[in-house]
Coordinates of C-alpha atoms in Angstrom, one line a residue:
X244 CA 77.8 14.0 1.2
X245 CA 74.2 13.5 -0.8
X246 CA 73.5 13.9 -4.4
X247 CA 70.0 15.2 -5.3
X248 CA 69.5 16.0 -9.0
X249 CA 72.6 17.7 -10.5
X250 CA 73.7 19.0 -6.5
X251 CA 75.6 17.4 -3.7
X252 CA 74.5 18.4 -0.4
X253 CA 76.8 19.5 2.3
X254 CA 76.2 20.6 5.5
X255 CA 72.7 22.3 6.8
X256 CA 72.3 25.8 6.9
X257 CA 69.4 25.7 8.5
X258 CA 66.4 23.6 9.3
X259 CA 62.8 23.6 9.6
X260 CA 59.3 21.7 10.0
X261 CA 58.7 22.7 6.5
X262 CA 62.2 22.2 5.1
X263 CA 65.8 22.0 5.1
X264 CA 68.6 23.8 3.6
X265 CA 71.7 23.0 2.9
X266 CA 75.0 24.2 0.9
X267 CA 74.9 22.7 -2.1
X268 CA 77.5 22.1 -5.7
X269 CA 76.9 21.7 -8.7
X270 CA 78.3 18.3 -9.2
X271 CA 79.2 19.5 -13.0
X272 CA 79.8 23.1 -13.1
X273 CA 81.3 23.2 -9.0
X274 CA 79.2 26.1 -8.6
X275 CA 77.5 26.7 -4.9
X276 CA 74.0 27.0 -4.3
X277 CA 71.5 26.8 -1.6
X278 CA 69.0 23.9 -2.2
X279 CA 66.1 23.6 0.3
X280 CA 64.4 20.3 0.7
X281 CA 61.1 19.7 1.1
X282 CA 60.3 18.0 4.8
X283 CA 59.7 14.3 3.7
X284 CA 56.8 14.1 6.0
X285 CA 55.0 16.7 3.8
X286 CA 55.7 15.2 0.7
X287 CA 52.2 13.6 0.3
X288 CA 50.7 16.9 1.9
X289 CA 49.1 18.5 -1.2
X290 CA 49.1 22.6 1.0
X291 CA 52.7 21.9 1.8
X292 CA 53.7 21.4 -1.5
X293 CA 51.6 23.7 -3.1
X294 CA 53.3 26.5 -0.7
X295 CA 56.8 25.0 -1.7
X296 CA 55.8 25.7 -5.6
X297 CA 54.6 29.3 -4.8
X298 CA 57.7 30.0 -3.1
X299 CA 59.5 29.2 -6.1
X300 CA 57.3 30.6 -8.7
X301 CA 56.8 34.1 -6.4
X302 CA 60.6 34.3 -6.1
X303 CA 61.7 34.1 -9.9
X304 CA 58.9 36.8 -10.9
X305 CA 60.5 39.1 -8.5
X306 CA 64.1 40.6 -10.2
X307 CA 65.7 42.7 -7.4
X308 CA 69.4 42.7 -6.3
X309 CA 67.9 42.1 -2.5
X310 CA 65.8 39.5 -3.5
X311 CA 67.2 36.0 -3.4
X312 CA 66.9 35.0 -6.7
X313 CA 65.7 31.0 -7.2
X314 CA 67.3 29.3 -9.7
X315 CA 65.8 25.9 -10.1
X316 CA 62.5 23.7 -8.9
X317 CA 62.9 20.1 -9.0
X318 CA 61.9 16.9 -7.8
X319 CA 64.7 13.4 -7.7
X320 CA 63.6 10.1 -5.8
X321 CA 60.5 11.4 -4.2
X322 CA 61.9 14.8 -3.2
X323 CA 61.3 18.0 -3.7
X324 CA 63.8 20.8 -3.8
X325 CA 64.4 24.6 -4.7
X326 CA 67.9 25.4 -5.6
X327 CA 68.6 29.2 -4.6
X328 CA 71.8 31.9 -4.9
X329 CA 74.3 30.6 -1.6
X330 CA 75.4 33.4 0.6
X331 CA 78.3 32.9 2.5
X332 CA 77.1 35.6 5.3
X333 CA 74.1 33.2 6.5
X334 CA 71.1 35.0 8.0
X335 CA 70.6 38.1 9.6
X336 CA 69.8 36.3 13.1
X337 CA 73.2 34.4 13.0
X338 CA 75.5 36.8 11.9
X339 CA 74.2 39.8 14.3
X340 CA 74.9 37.0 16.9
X341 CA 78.5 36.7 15.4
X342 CA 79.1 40.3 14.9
X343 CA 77.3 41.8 18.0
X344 CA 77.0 44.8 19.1
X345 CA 76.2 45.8 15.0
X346 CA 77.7 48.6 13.8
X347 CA 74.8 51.3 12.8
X348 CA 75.9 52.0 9.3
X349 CA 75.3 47.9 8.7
X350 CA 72.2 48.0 10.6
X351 CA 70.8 50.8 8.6
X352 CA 72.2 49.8 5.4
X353 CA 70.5 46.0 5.9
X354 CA 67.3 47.2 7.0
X355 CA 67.0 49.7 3.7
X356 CA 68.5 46.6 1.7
X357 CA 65.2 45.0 3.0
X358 CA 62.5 47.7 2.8
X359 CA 63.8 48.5 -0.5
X360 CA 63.1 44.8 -1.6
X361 CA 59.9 44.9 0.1
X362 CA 58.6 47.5 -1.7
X363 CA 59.6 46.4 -5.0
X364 CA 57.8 43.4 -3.8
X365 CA 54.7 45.6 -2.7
X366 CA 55.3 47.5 -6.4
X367 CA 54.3 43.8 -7.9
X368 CA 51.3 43.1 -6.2
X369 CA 53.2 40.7 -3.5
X370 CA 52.9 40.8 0.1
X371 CA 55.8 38.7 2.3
X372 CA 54.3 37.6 5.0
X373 CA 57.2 36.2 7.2
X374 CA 59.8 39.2 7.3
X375 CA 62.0 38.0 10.1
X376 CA 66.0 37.8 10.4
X377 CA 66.4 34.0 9.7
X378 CA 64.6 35.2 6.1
X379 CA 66.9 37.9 5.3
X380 CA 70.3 36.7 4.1
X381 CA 73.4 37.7 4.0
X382 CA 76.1 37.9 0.9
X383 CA 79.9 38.5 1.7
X384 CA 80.2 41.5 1.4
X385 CA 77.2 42.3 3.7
X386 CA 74.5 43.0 2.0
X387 CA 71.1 42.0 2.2
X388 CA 69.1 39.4 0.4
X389 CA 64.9 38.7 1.5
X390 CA 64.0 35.3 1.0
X391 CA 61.7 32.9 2.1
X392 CA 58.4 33.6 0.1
X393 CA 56.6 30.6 0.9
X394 CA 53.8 32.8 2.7
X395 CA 53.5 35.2 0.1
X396 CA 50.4 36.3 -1.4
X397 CA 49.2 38.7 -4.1
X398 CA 47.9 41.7 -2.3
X399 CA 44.6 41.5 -4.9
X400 CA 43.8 38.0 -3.8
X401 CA 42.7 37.5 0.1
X402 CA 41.0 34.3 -1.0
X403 CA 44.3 32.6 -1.0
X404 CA 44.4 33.4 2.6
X405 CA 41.1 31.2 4.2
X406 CA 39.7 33.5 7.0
X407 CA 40.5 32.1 10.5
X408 CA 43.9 31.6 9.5
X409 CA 46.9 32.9 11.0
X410 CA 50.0 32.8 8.8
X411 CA 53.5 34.4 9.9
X412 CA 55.8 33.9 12.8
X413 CA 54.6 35.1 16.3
X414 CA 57.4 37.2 17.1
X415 CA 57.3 39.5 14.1
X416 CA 54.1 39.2 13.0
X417 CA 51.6 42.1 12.3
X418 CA 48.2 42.7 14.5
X419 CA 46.4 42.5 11.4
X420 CA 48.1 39.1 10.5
X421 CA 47.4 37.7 13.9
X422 CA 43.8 38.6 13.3
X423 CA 43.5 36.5 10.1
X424 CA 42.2 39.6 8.4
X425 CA 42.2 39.2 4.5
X426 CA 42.7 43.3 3.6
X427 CA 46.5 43.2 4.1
X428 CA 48.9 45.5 2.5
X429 CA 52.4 46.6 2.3
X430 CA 51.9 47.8 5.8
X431 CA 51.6 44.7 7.3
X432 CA 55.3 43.8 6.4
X433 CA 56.6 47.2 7.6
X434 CA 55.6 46.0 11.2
X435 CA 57.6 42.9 10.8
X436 CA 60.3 45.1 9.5
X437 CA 60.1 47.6 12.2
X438 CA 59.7 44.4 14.5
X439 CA 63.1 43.2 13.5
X440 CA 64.8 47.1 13.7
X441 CA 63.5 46.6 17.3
X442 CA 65.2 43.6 17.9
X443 CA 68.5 44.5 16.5
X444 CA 68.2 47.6 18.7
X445 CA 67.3 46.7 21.9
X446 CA 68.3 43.1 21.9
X447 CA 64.8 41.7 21.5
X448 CA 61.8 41.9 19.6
X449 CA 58.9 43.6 21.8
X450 CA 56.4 40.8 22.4
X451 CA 57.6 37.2 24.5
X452 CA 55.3 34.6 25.6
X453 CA 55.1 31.2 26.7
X454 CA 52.7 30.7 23.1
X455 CA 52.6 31.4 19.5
X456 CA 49.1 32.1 20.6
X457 CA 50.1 34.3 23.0
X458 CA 52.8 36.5 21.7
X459 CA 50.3 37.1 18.8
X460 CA 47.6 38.3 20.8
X461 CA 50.2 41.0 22.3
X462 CA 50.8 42.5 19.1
X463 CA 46.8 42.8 18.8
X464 CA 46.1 43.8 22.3
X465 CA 49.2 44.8 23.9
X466 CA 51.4 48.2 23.3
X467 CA 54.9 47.6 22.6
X468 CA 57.6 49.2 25.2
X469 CA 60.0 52.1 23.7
X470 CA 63.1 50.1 23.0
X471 CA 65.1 52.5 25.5
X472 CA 63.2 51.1 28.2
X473 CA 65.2 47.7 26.6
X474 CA 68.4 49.6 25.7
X475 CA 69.4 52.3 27.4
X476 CA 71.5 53.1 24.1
X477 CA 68.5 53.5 21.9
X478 CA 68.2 57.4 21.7
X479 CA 64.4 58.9 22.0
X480 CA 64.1 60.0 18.7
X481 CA 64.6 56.3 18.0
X482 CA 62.2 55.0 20.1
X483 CA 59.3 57.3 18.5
X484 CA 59.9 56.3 14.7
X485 CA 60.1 52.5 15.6
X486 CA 56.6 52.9 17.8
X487 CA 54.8 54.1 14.7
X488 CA 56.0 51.5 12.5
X489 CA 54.3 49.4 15.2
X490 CA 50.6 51.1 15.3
X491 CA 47.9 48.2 15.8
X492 CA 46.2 50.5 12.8
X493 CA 48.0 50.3 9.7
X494 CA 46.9 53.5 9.0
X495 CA 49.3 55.2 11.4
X496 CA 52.4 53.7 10.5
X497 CA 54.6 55.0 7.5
X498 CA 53.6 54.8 3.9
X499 CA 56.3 52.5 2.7
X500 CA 59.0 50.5 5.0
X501 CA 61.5 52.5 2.8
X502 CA 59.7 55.7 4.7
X503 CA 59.9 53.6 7.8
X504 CA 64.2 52.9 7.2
X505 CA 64.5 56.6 6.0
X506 CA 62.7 57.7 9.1
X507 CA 65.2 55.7 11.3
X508 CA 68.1 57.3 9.8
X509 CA 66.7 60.8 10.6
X510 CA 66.2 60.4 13.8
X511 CA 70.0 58.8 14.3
X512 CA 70.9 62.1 13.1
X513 CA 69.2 64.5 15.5
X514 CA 70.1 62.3 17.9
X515 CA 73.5 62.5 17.3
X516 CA 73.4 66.5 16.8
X517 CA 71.7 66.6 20.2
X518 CA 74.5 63.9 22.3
X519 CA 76.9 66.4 20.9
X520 CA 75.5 69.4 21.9
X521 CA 75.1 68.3 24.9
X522 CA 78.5 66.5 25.5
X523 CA 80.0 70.2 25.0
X524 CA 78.0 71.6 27.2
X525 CA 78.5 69.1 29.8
X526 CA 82.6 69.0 28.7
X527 CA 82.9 72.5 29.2
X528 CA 81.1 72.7 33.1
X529 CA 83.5 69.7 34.2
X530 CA 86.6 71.8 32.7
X531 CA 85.5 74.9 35.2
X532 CA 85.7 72.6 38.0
X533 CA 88.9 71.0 36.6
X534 CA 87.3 67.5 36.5
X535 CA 90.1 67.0 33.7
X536 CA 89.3 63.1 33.5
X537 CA 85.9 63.6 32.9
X538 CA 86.4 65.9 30.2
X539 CA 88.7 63.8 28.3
X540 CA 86.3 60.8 28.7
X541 CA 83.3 62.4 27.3
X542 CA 85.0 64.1 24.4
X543 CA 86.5 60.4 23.7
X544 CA 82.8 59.4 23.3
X545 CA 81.7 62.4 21.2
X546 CA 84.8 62.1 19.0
X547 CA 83.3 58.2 18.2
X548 CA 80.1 60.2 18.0
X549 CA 81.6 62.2 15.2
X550 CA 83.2 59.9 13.3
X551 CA 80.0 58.8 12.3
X552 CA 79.1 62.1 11.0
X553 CA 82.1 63.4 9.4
X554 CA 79.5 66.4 8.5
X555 CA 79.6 67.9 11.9
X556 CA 83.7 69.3 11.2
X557 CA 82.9 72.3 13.3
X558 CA 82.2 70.5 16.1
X559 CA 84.7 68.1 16.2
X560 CA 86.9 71.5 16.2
X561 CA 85.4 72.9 18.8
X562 CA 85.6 69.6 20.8
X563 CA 89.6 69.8 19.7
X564 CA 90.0 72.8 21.3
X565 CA 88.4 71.9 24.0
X566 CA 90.4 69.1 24.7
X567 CA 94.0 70.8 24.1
X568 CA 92.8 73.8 26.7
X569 CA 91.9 70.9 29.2
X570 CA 95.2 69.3 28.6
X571 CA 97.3 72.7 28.6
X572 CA 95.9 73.9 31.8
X573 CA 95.8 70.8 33.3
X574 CA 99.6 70.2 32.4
X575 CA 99.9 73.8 34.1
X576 CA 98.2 73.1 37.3
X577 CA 100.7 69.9 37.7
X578 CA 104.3 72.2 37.0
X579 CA 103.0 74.1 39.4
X580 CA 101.8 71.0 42.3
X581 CA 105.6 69.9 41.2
X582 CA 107.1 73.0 42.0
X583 CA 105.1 73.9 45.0
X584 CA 106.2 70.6 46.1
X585 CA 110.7 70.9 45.1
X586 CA 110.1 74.5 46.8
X587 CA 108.5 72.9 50.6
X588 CA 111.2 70.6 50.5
X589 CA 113.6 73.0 50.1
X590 CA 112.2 75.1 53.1
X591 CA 111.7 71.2 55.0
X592 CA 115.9 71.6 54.7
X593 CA 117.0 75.8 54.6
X594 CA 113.6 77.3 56.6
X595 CA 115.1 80.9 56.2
X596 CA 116.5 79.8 53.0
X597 CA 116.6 82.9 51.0
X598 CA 114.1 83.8 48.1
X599 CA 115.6 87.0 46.4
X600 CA 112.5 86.6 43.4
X601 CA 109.8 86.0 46.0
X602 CA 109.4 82.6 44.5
X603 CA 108.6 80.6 48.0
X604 CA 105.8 83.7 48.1
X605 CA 104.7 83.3 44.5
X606 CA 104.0 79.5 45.3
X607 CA 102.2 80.0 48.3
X608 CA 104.7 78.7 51.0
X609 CA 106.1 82.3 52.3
X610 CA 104.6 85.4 53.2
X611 CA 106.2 88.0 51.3
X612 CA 108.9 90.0 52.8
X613 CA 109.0 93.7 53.3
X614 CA 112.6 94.8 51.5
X615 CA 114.5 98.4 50.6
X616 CA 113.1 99.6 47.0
X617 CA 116.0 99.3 44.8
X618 CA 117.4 103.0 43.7
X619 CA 115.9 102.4 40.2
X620 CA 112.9 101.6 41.7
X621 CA 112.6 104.7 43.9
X622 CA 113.5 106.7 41.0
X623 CA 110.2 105.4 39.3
X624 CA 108.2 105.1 42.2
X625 CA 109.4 108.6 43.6
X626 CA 107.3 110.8 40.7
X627 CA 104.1 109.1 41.3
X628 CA 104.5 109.2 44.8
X629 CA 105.2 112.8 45.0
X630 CA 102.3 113.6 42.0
X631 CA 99.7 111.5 44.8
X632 CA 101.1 112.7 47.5
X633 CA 101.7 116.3 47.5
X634 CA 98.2 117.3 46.6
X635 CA 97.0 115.2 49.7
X636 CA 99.5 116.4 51.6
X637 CA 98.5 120.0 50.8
X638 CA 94.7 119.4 51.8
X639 CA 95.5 117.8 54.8
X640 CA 97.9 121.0 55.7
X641 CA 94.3 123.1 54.9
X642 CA 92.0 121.1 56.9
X643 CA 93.7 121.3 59.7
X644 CA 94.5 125.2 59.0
X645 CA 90.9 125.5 59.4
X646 CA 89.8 123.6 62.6
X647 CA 92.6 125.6 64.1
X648 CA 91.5 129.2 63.1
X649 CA 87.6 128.0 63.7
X650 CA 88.9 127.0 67.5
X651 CA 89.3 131.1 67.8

């Protein structure tokens, strides 16, 4: 263990060319903290330190609960640190790692955690820069926390950007970014936000090269695959909201990246309304042709469907019913496969066994015999007989009068 100042490090939580960060306690108050170190080989570099000092100073004007709030700048024996809130949950890249395949209510729920703090950021005249996962952090109970504003930069001041300069990861950075182009907004982070939706969705971010270089040319030059093609799980409605929070114009992409999140959600819900309209449909073609199996497997999947929309009851009725009609009549067709079979072995033993209800005929396995109409049945049979029959009877008797008296 290191003291630095008033903290004693522990172990890394993650490391850097420009710094390293480590759990930290207060070695009074036994309070945790994050404290990232400034890279002693950029301790006499007068840009790196000056960006170390902007991350601090950015960071405590910004009060927002998905903000990770700094708590302290410092320097002790030649180095510099920032102490910061700890989270327990680690970045976003680690713990989707540890908690893959994400659940969608924590997928949506951290990316509007994030485009909620990037707006407010946006709302105060700051642009991020660097919106990736191993900058958004996680708390233990989940939630969201940006940090990381060592790129950022009033949106009113494009000097502090020289032109020429690329700032931002390659990965997740926007076209605009990768041109050096000093009119940036709060646009340019809602690529790098819809950038990591993409990732978390199909299982990696769109652009991959050998190069920083070339990766960030591709978000200039090259148009981004739908995640589907990725991800066969990432529905189409999906694929067309993330696409236009990556337009090369920043024009064409949403207004805010709270528009962008909101936008996401939507389309998760027609989606979902359309799976389920079509799993019934599809359920109840397999239950005509008595593909019972498949019927119970795809209702299985569009009951999971619905417990993420508890708003869709009446379907999850109609999927009920569904499934207890499938389960009925397939419970019917086996009695009667299990009785067809007790009845041929029964004939196997006795072939001329009697059947006095007709039951060997009823299952299939006897033709059914000609037998003597009980008296009570004659008795009800005999009226109708004579009501049909007589009138025939009587016509035929006429007919035949007349071919005989025409013969004269």
């Amino acid at each position: 263990m290191t003291k630095l100042g008033k903290y004693n490090l522990h172990e890394s939580l993650g490391q850097g060319g420009f710094a390293t960060v480590y759990r930290a306690t207060h070695a009074t108050l036994q309070t945790e903290a994050a404290v990232k170190v400034l890279s002693a080989a950029l301790v006499e570099n007068e840009q790196a330190r000056a960006r170390f000092v902007r991350e601090a100073q950015a960071a405590s004007l910004l009060s927002h609960p998905n903000i990770a709030q700094v708590i302290d700048l410092d320097e002790a024996d030649g180095q510099f640190y920032i102490v910061m809130d700890y989270f327990p949950g680690g970045d976003l890249k680690r713990w989707a790692a540890m908690n893959a395949p994400l659940a969608r209510p924590d997928l949506l729920r951290i990316l509007a955690q994030t485009a909620a703090a990037l707006d407010y950021a946006h709302s105060q005249g700051m642009l991020h820069r660097d919106v990736k996962p191993s900058n958004i952090l996680l708390d233990a109970a989940g939630d969201a926390h940006l940090s990381d504003f060592g790129l950022v930069r009033p949106a009113d001041a494009p000097h502090l950007t020289q032109i020429g300069s690329v700032v931002g990861t390659a990965a997740y950075i926007s076209p605009e970014q990768a041109e050096a182009r000093p009119d940036l907004d709060g646009r340019a982070d809602q690529y790098s936000l819809a950038v990591v939706a993409y990732e978390l969705l199909a299982g990696n971010p769109p652009f991959a090269g050998e190069t920083p270089t070339a990766v960030s040319l591709m978000h200039v030059t090259k148009a981004p695959p739908a995640p589907s093609s990725l991800c066969a799980e990432v529905p189409a409605e999906v694929d067309q909201v993330l696409l236009r929070g990556l337009k090369k114009v920043p024009a064409e992409r949403y207004a805010t990246c709270s528009e962008l999140v909101k936008a996401l959600e939507e389309a998760f819900r027609v989606s979902d309304q359309r799976r389920l309209r079509e799993a019934v449909e599809q359920a109840g073609s397999l239950l005509a042709e008595g593909k019972f199996d498949e019927v119970r497997a795809i209702l299985d999947g569009a009951r999971k469907l619905l417990g993420e929309r508890p708003e869709l009851g009446e379907a999850l009725a109609e999927l009920e019913k569904a499934r207890h009609q499938a389960q009925a009549y397939e419970q019917g067709v086996q009695a009667w496969q299990a009785a067809q079979a007790k009845a041929q072995a029964v004939l196997d033993l006795l072939p001329d066994y009697p059947d006095p209800q007709g039951v060997f005929a009823g299952l299939g396995l006897r033709k059914p015999r000609w037998r003597m109409p009980s008296l009570d049945e004659f008795k009800r049979q005999a009226p109708v007989g004579l009501l049909l029959g007589l009138p025939a009877a009587a016509l035929l008797i006429y007919l035949a009068f007349l071919i005989i008296t025409m013969r004269r």
